[in-house]
Short mmCIF file of C-alpha atoms in Angstrom, two decimals:
data_model
loop_
_atom_site.label_atom_id
_atom_site.label_comp_id
_atom_site.label_asym_id
_atom_site.label_seq_id
_atom_site.Cartn_x
_atom_site.Cartn_y
_atom_site.Cartn_z
CA MET C 613 -1.58 19.15 -31.63
CA GLN C 614 -1.50 18.77 -27.91
CA SER C 615 1.73 19.83 -26.27
CA ASN C 616 3.79 17.47 -24.12
CA SER C 617 4.94 20.34 -21.85
CA GLN C 618 2.85 18.90 -19.01
CA LEU C 619 5.28 15.90 -18.70
CA SER C 620 8.04 18.20 -17.40
CA ASP C 621 6.08 18.78 -14.26
CA PHE C 622 6.74 15.22 -13.16
CA HIS C 623 10.00 14.31 -11.51
CA PRO C 624 11.81 11.32 -13.21
CA ASP C 625 11.38 9.33 -10.08
CA ALA C 626 7.55 10.38 -9.52
CA CYS C 627 5.21 7.67 -8.50
CA PHE C 628 2.12 6.89 -10.55
CA VAL C 629 -0.86 4.80 -9.56
CA GLY C 630 -3.21 2.98 -11.88
CA ILE C 631 -6.69 1.72 -10.67
CA ASP C 632 -8.53 -0.75 -12.81
CA VAL C 633 -12.32 -0.53 -11.79
CA SER C 634 -14.95 -3.30 -11.70
CA SER C 635 -18.33 -3.34 -10.03
CA SER C 636 -17.03 -5.33 -6.95
CA HIS C 637 -13.30 -4.38 -6.56
CA LEU C 638 -10.45 -2.12 -7.52
CA ASP C 639 -7.17 -3.37 -8.74
CA VAL C 640 -4.50 -0.97 -7.70
CA TYR C 641 -0.80 -0.82 -9.05
CA ASP C 642 1.81 1.83 -7.97
CA THR C 643 5.11 2.34 -9.90
CA ALA C 644 7.12 3.23 -6.64
CA GLY C 645 6.86 -0.12 -5.05
CA GLN C 646 5.67 -1.94 -8.22
CA MET C 647 3.03 -3.49 -6.00
CA HIS C 648 -0.41 -4.73 -6.94
CA ARG C 649 -3.28 -4.82 -4.37
CA ARG C 650 -6.96 -5.35 -4.66
CA VAL C 651 -9.70 -3.58 -2.58
CA HIS C 652 -13.36 -3.73 -2.50
CA ASN C 653 -15.24 -1.10 -4.56
CA ASN C 654 -17.35 0.03 -1.61
CA ARG C 655 -17.18 2.86 0.93
CA GLU C 656 -14.86 0.96 3.44
CA GLY C 657 -12.46 -0.29 0.71
CA ILE C 658 -12.17 3.18 -0.97
CA ALA C 659 -11.70 4.93 2.34
CA ALA C 660 -8.86 2.48 3.20
CA LEU C 661 -7.30 3.02 -0.15
CA CYS C 662 -7.38 6.73 0.15
CA ARG C 663 -5.52 6.59 3.43
CA GLN C 664 -2.69 4.47 1.80
CA LEU C 665 -2.44 6.67 -1.28
CA VAL C 666 -2.23 9.90 0.85
CA GLU C 667 0.81 8.32 2.48
CA LEU C 668 2.19 7.33 -0.87
CA ALA C 669 1.71 10.84 -2.31
CA PRO C 670 1.72 9.94 -5.86
CA ALA C 671 2.22 12.40 -8.80
CA ARG C 672 -0.91 11.18 -10.52
CA ILE C 673 -3.56 8.45 -10.07
CA ILE C 674 -5.30 7.22 -13.16
CA LEU C 675 -8.52 5.29 -13.60
CA GLU C 676 -10.89 4.75 -16.52
CA ALA C 677 -14.39 5.65 -17.16
CA SER C 678 -16.19 2.40 -16.30
CA GLY C 679 -19.91 3.17 -16.78
CA GLY C 680 -20.20 4.77 -13.40
CA TYR C 681 -18.56 2.21 -11.33
CA GLU C 682 -15.52 4.45 -10.95
CA LYS C 683 -17.74 7.41 -9.68
CA GLN C 684 -17.38 6.71 -5.89
CA ALA C 685 -13.61 6.18 -5.99
CA LEU C 686 -13.06 9.05 -8.20
CA GLU C 687 -14.97 11.53 -5.98
CA SER C 688 -13.37 10.13 -2.75
CA LEU C 689 -9.87 10.44 -4.15
CA ALA C 690 -10.55 13.96 -5.38
CA GLN C 691 -11.98 15.05 -2.03
CA ALA C 692 -9.04 13.55 -0.17
CA GLY C 693 -6.83 15.98 -2.31
CA LEU C 694 -5.19 13.29 -4.35
CA PRO C 695 -4.25 14.10 -7.90
CA VAL C 696 -6.75 11.70 -9.67
CA CYS C 697 -7.67 11.73 -13.38
CA ARG C 698 -10.30 9.80 -15.36
CA VAL C 699 -9.30 8.83 -18.82
CA ASN C 700 -11.01 7.35 -21.76
CA PRO C 701 -10.70 3.53 -22.06
CA ARG C 702 -9.92 3.67 -25.74
CA GLN C 703 -6.92 5.84 -25.26
CA VAL C 704 -5.49 3.48 -22.54
CA ARG C 705 -6.18 0.40 -24.72
CA ASP C 706 -4.39 2.16 -27.81
CA PHE C 707 -1.46 3.09 -25.34
CA ALA C 708 -1.10 -0.62 -24.27
CA ARG C 709 -1.12 -1.71 -27.90
CA ALA C 710 1.53 0.83 -28.64
CA CYS C 711 3.69 -0.49 -25.76
CA GLY C 712 3.35 -4.12 -27.13
CA ILE C 713 1.07 -5.05 -24.26
CA LEU C 714 -1.67 -7.28 -25.90
CA SER C 715 -2.64 -9.35 -22.89
CA LYS C 716 -5.53 -8.02 -20.81
CA THR C 717 -6.35 -8.90 -17.16
CA ASP C 718 -7.43 -6.57 -14.24
CA LYS C 719 -3.83 -6.58 -12.87
CA ILE C 720 -2.25 -5.78 -16.31
CA ASP C 721 -4.84 -2.98 -16.95
CA ALA C 722 -3.95 -1.54 -13.53
CA GLN C 723 -0.28 -1.49 -14.48
CA VAL C 724 -0.91 0.02 -17.88
CA LEU C 725 -2.92 2.75 -16.30
CA ALA C 726 -0.01 3.54 -13.91
CA LEU C 727 2.30 3.77 -16.83
CA PHE C 728 -0.13 5.99 -18.84
CA PRO C 729 0.51 9.46 -17.15
CA ALA C 730 4.35 9.06 -17.52
CA SER C 731 3.95 9.35 -21.40
CA ILE C 732 0.62 11.00 -22.01
CA PRO C 733 -0.39 14.43 -20.59
CA THR C 734 -3.20 14.18 -18.16
CA ARG C 735 -5.31 16.62 -16.26
CA GLN C 736 -6.22 16.42 -12.60
CA GLN C 737 -9.85 15.78 -11.87
CA PRO C 738 -11.41 18.74 -10.07
CA VAL C 739 -13.55 18.03 -6.88
CA PRO C 740 -17.08 17.71 -8.04
CA GLU C 741 -19.51 20.12 -6.47
CA PRO C 742 -22.56 18.54 -4.97
CA GLN C 743 -25.02 20.82 -7.00
CA ALA C 744 -23.25 20.08 -10.24
CA ARG C 745 -23.22 16.34 -9.57
CA LYS C 746 -27.00 16.49 -8.76
CA LEU C 747 -27.66 18.35 -11.94
CA ALA C 748 -25.78 15.61 -13.96
CA ASP C 749 -27.66 12.95 -12.27
CA LEU C 750 -31.05 14.43 -12.72
CA CYS C 751 -30.24 15.16 -16.53
CA LYS C 752 -28.99 11.59 -17.01
CA ARG C 753 -32.16 10.09 -15.42
CA HIS C 754 -34.21 12.37 -17.67
CA ARG C 755 -32.49 11.03 -20.79
CA GLN C 756 -32.96 7.45 -19.70
CA LEU C 757 -36.91 7.99 -19.03
CA VAL C 758 -37.20 9.78 -22.43
CA ARG C 759 -35.61 6.72 -24.16
CA MET C 760 -37.94 4.31 -22.27
CA LYS C 761 -40.99 6.43 -23.18
CA THR C 762 -39.83 6.34 -26.90
CA ALA C 763 -39.58 2.67 -26.79
CA GLU C 764 -43.10 2.34 -25.38
CA ASP C 765 -44.43 4.77 -28.10
CA ASN C 766 -42.91 2.51 -30.67
CA ARG C 767 -44.34 -0.62 -29.21
CA LEU C 768 -47.79 1.08 -29.22
CA ALA C 769 -47.49 2.07 -32.83
CA GLN C 770 -47.15 -1.60 -33.72
CA SER C 771 -50.89 -2.02 -32.95
CA PRO C 772 -50.67 -4.70 -30.16
CA GLY C 773 -53.71 -6.28 -28.67
CA LYS C 774 -55.92 -4.42 -26.37
CA ALA C 775 -54.64 -5.93 -23.24
CA VAL C 776 -51.05 -5.14 -24.20
CA ALA C 777 -51.84 -1.69 -25.50
CA ALA C 778 -53.60 -0.92 -22.12
CA CYS C 779 -50.35 -2.02 -20.27
CA ILE C 780 -48.22 0.03 -22.48
CA ARG C 781 -50.34 3.14 -21.96
CA LYS C 782 -50.18 2.71 -18.10
CA VAL C 783 -46.46 2.43 -18.26
CA ARG C 784 -46.13 5.44 -20.70
CA ASP C 785 -48.36 7.54 -18.45
CA CYS C 786 -46.09 6.61 -15.56
CA LEU C 787 -43.01 7.72 -17.50
CA LYS C 788 -44.63 10.95 -18.63
CA ALA C 789 -45.29 11.77 -14.98
CA GLN C 790 -41.74 11.03 -13.89
CA ILE C 791 -40.33 13.01 -16.81
CA ALA C 792 -42.44 15.98 -15.83
CA LEU C 793 -41.32 15.64 -12.20
CA LEU C 794 -37.76 15.53 -13.15
CA LEU C 795 -38.05 18.58 -15.39
CA ARG C 796 -39.41 20.55 -12.48
CA GLU C 797 -36.67 19.40 -10.23
CA ILE C 798 -34.01 20.41 -12.87
CA ALA C 799 -35.71 23.77 -13.23
CA GLN C 800 -35.96 24.46 -9.54
CA LEU C 801 -32.15 23.36 -9.15
CA LEU C 802 -31.04 25.86 -11.93
CA GLU C 803 -32.96 28.65 -10.26
CA THR C 804 -30.88 28.20 -7.03
CA ASN C 805 -27.70 28.99 -8.85
CA ALA C 806 -27.44 32.56 -10.31
CA ALA C 807 -24.73 31.57 -12.85
CA TRP C 808 -26.80 28.59 -14.03
CA ALA C 809 -29.98 30.66 -14.23
CA ARG C 810 -28.22 33.32 -16.34
CA THR C 811 -26.73 30.70 -18.71
CA GLN C 812 -30.27 29.07 -19.09
CA GLN C 813 -31.65 32.52 -20.00
CA ILE C 814 -28.88 33.14 -22.54
CA VAL C 815 -29.10 29.72 -24.15
CA THR C 816 -32.80 29.67 -24.45
CA SER C 817 -33.00 33.13 -25.97
CA VAL C 818 -31.54 31.67 -29.10
CA PRO C 819 -34.38 30.69 -31.55
CA GLY C 820 -34.57 26.93 -31.95
CA VAL C 821 -33.06 26.05 -28.62
CA GLY C 822 -35.33 25.03 -25.76
CA PRO C 823 -34.92 24.51 -22.09
CA ILE C 824 -34.09 20.91 -22.16
CA THR C 825 -31.17 21.55 -24.60
CA ALA C 826 -29.90 24.39 -22.14
CA GLN C 827 -30.20 22.07 -19.25
CA THR C 828 -28.45 19.25 -20.96
CA LEU C 829 -25.67 21.41 -22.13
CA GLN C 830 -25.14 22.74 -18.51
CA ALA C 831 -24.97 19.28 -17.20
CA TYR C 832 -22.73 17.66 -19.83
CA LEU C 833 -20.83 20.62 -21.12
CA PRO C 834 -20.19 22.94 -18.10
CA GLU C 835 -16.96 24.35 -19.90
CA LEU C 836 -19.28 26.17 -22.27
CA GLY C 837 -18.29 29.89 -22.30
CA GLN C 838 -14.90 29.17 -20.72
CA LEU C 839 -12.92 27.63 -23.66
CA SER C 840 -11.95 28.81 -27.26
CA ARG C 841 -14.25 27.83 -30.17
CA GLN C 842 -11.83 25.19 -31.24
CA LYS C 843 -11.65 23.51 -27.87
CA ILE C 844 -15.27 23.44 -27.05
CA CYS C 845 -16.11 21.99 -30.51
CA LYS C 846 -13.53 19.22 -30.01
CA LEU C 847 -14.90 18.58 -26.55
CA ALA C 848 -18.37 18.19 -27.80
CA GLY C 849 -17.28 15.92 -30.73
CA VAL C 850 -18.38 18.34 -33.48
CA ALA C 851 -14.83 19.52 -34.58
CA PRO C 852 -13.92 18.05 -38.04
CA LEU C 853 -10.84 15.82 -37.81
CA ASN C 854 -8.30 15.38 -40.73
CA ARG C 855 -7.60 12.06 -42.32
CA ASP C 856 -4.70 12.73 -44.77
CA SER C 857 -1.60 10.69 -45.63
CA GLY C 858 0.93 11.55 -48.17
CA LYS C 859 -1.04 12.60 -51.42
CA MET C 860 -4.22 11.10 -50.01
CA ARG C 861 -6.79 13.66 -48.76
CA GLY C 862 -9.52 11.78 -46.77
CA LYS C 863 -12.81 13.12 -45.72
CA ARG C 864 -12.87 15.18 -42.56
CA THR C 865 -15.05 13.55 -39.92
CA VAL C 866 -16.41 14.25 -36.51
CA TRP C 867 -16.28 11.75 -33.83
CA ALA C 868 -15.53 11.10 -30.06
CA GLY C 869 -16.27 13.92 -27.78
CA ARG C 870 -19.14 13.88 -25.16
CA ALA C 871 -21.96 11.88 -26.57
CA ALA C 872 -24.85 13.41 -24.61
CA ALA C 873 -23.84 16.94 -25.50
CA ARG C 874 -23.48 15.82 -29.17
CA SER C 875 -26.82 14.30 -29.15
CA ILE C 876 -28.75 17.32 -27.73
CA LEU C 877 -26.87 19.60 -30.06
CA TYR C 878 -28.00 17.52 -33.04
CA MET C 879 -31.71 17.89 -32.02
CA ALA C 880 -31.14 21.70 -31.33
CA ALA C 881 -29.46 22.18 -34.79
CA LEU C 882 -32.36 20.37 -36.39
CA SER C 883 -34.76 22.64 -34.89
CA ALA C 884 -32.60 25.90 -35.50
CA SER C 885 -32.24 24.84 -39.16
CA ARG C 886 -36.02 25.49 -39.47
CA HIS C 887 -36.77 28.23 -36.96
CA ASN C 888 -33.45 30.24 -36.47
CA PRO C 889 -32.96 32.73 -39.32
CA MET C 890 -29.17 32.67 -39.06
CA ILE C 891 -28.69 28.85 -38.81
CA ARG C 892 -31.56 28.30 -41.47
CA THR C 893 -29.64 30.60 -43.99
CA PHE C 894 -26.47 28.81 -43.09
CA TYR C 895 -27.97 25.41 -43.66
CA ARG C 896 -29.56 26.26 -47.03
CA ARG C 897 -26.39 27.74 -48.33
CA LEU C 898 -24.53 24.55 -47.56
CA ILE C 899 -27.21 22.44 -49.33
CA GLN C 900 -27.07 24.72 -52.23
CA ARG C 901 -23.34 24.22 -52.46
CA GLY C 902 -23.94 20.43 -52.73
CA LYS C 903 -23.25 19.35 -49.06
CA PRO C 904 -25.16 16.26 -47.99
CA PRO C 905 -27.89 17.06 -45.43
CA LYS C 906 -26.17 15.31 -42.58
CA VAL C 907 -22.86 17.16 -43.32
CA ALA C 908 -24.83 20.49 -43.46
CA LEU C 909 -26.55 19.63 -40.20
CA THR C 910 -23.27 18.82 -38.50
CA ALA C 911 -21.87 22.22 -39.60
CA CYS C 912 -25.02 23.78 -38.10
CA MET C 913 -24.33 21.98 -34.80
CA ARG C 914 -20.77 23.37 -34.82
CA LYS C 915 -22.01 26.91 -35.54
CA LEU C 916 -24.63 26.81 -33.05
CA LEU C 917 -22.24 25.68 -30.36
CA VAL C 918 -19.73 28.46 -31.32
CA ILE C 919 -22.47 30.99 -31.03
CA LEU C 920 -23.56 29.73 -27.64
CA ASN C 921 -20.01 29.64 -26.42
CA SER C 922 -19.49 33.23 -27.50
CA MET C 923 -22.88 34.43 -26.06
CA ILE C 924 -22.15 32.82 -22.69
CA LYS C 925 -18.55 34.08 -22.64
CA HIS C 926 -19.61 37.73 -23.20
CA ASP C 927 -22.97 37.43 -21.25
CA GLN C 928 -25.06 38.33 -24.21
CA LEU C 929 -28.57 37.40 -25.10
CA TRP C 930 -29.45 36.45 -28.72
CA ILE C 931 -30.71 39.82 -29.84
CA ALA C 932 -27.56 41.56 -28.48
CA HIS C 933 -25.40 38.90 -29.98
CA GLU C 934 -27.01 39.18 -33.31
CA THR C 935 -26.73 42.79 -33.65
CA ALA C 936 -23.23 43.11 -32.34
#
C-alpha cells in the first residue's frame, strides 16, 4: 500500500494548480486565488502561463496524460523549474466521483486536478533529457509503422484484385524501408550513450530477447535496473493484483501499467518460452501444474522482467547472471 507520508510535505495553505489539456487550449485553475483562466495550447500561450506560475510558486501543478497534447506544456513547465506532475486520467476521474463531482467540463476538470494533489501523493515530473525524448519518439514511431505494415499484410492475405494487391505491395515496401531506417537511427542513438549501449548489450544477451525488445524497454521503461522487483513489475503492469473481499477470494489479475512495455514483454516472453532454457522450463512447469497458457505466459513475462531488472542493476550479462 502506498504511503501518504508525501502529503506532510505540503503546507496546509499550499497552492495547487490544475491544468485541463485539449488540442487547442489549456484550462488552468489555482487553489490560491480560486481563479480559472484559459490559454492557447501553443508556444506563446504556454510561455505566458509559465511566467504566471513562476510568480504564483505553486506546491504542485497537475495535468493529465492527454494523448500527447500535454507534452509541450509538461516539458516547458518542467524546464521552468515548476513542480509539475502528469497523472493518469482514470485516477483523476475516480477521485472526482469519490468527491461527489459527477459533472464534467473543462473548467470542472481543471478544478478537480487542482484538488487532486492535496489528497493523493504525486511525484514531480523530471525534466526530460533531449536524447531520452528522441529515443521515445523514434520507438513510438517504429511501433506505429509496424502496426501499419501488419494491417497491409492482412489486407494482402485477403486475396484482393491485382490492382489493389499491387497498391498494397507498394505501400508495404515503403513501410518496410521506413521501419529499417528507424531501426538504424535508434541503433545509432543508443551507441552515442554508454549507459544505453551497455543496457542494450545486457538485455540482448538473454536468449529469446532481441534488439527491438531492448530498445523498446529502454524507451518506455527507463527505470529498469533502478527499482525493486515489485515496483518494476507494477510499473510494467505485470504484477498480480488481489481481488478479495471478506470470505471471497477472487482471481489475481494484471492490468494497468505501461502498455507499450507490457506489449513488448509479451512478445519477448513468447519467444523466451521456446528458446530460453530457464523460461522454457518455468513455462512447462506451470502448464504441468494446470495453469492456463495465458496465465503461464504472464508469469513468464514477470519472471523475465525480474531477471532483466536484476541483470541491469548488477551489470551482468546472461551467462554471468545464470551461473551466479
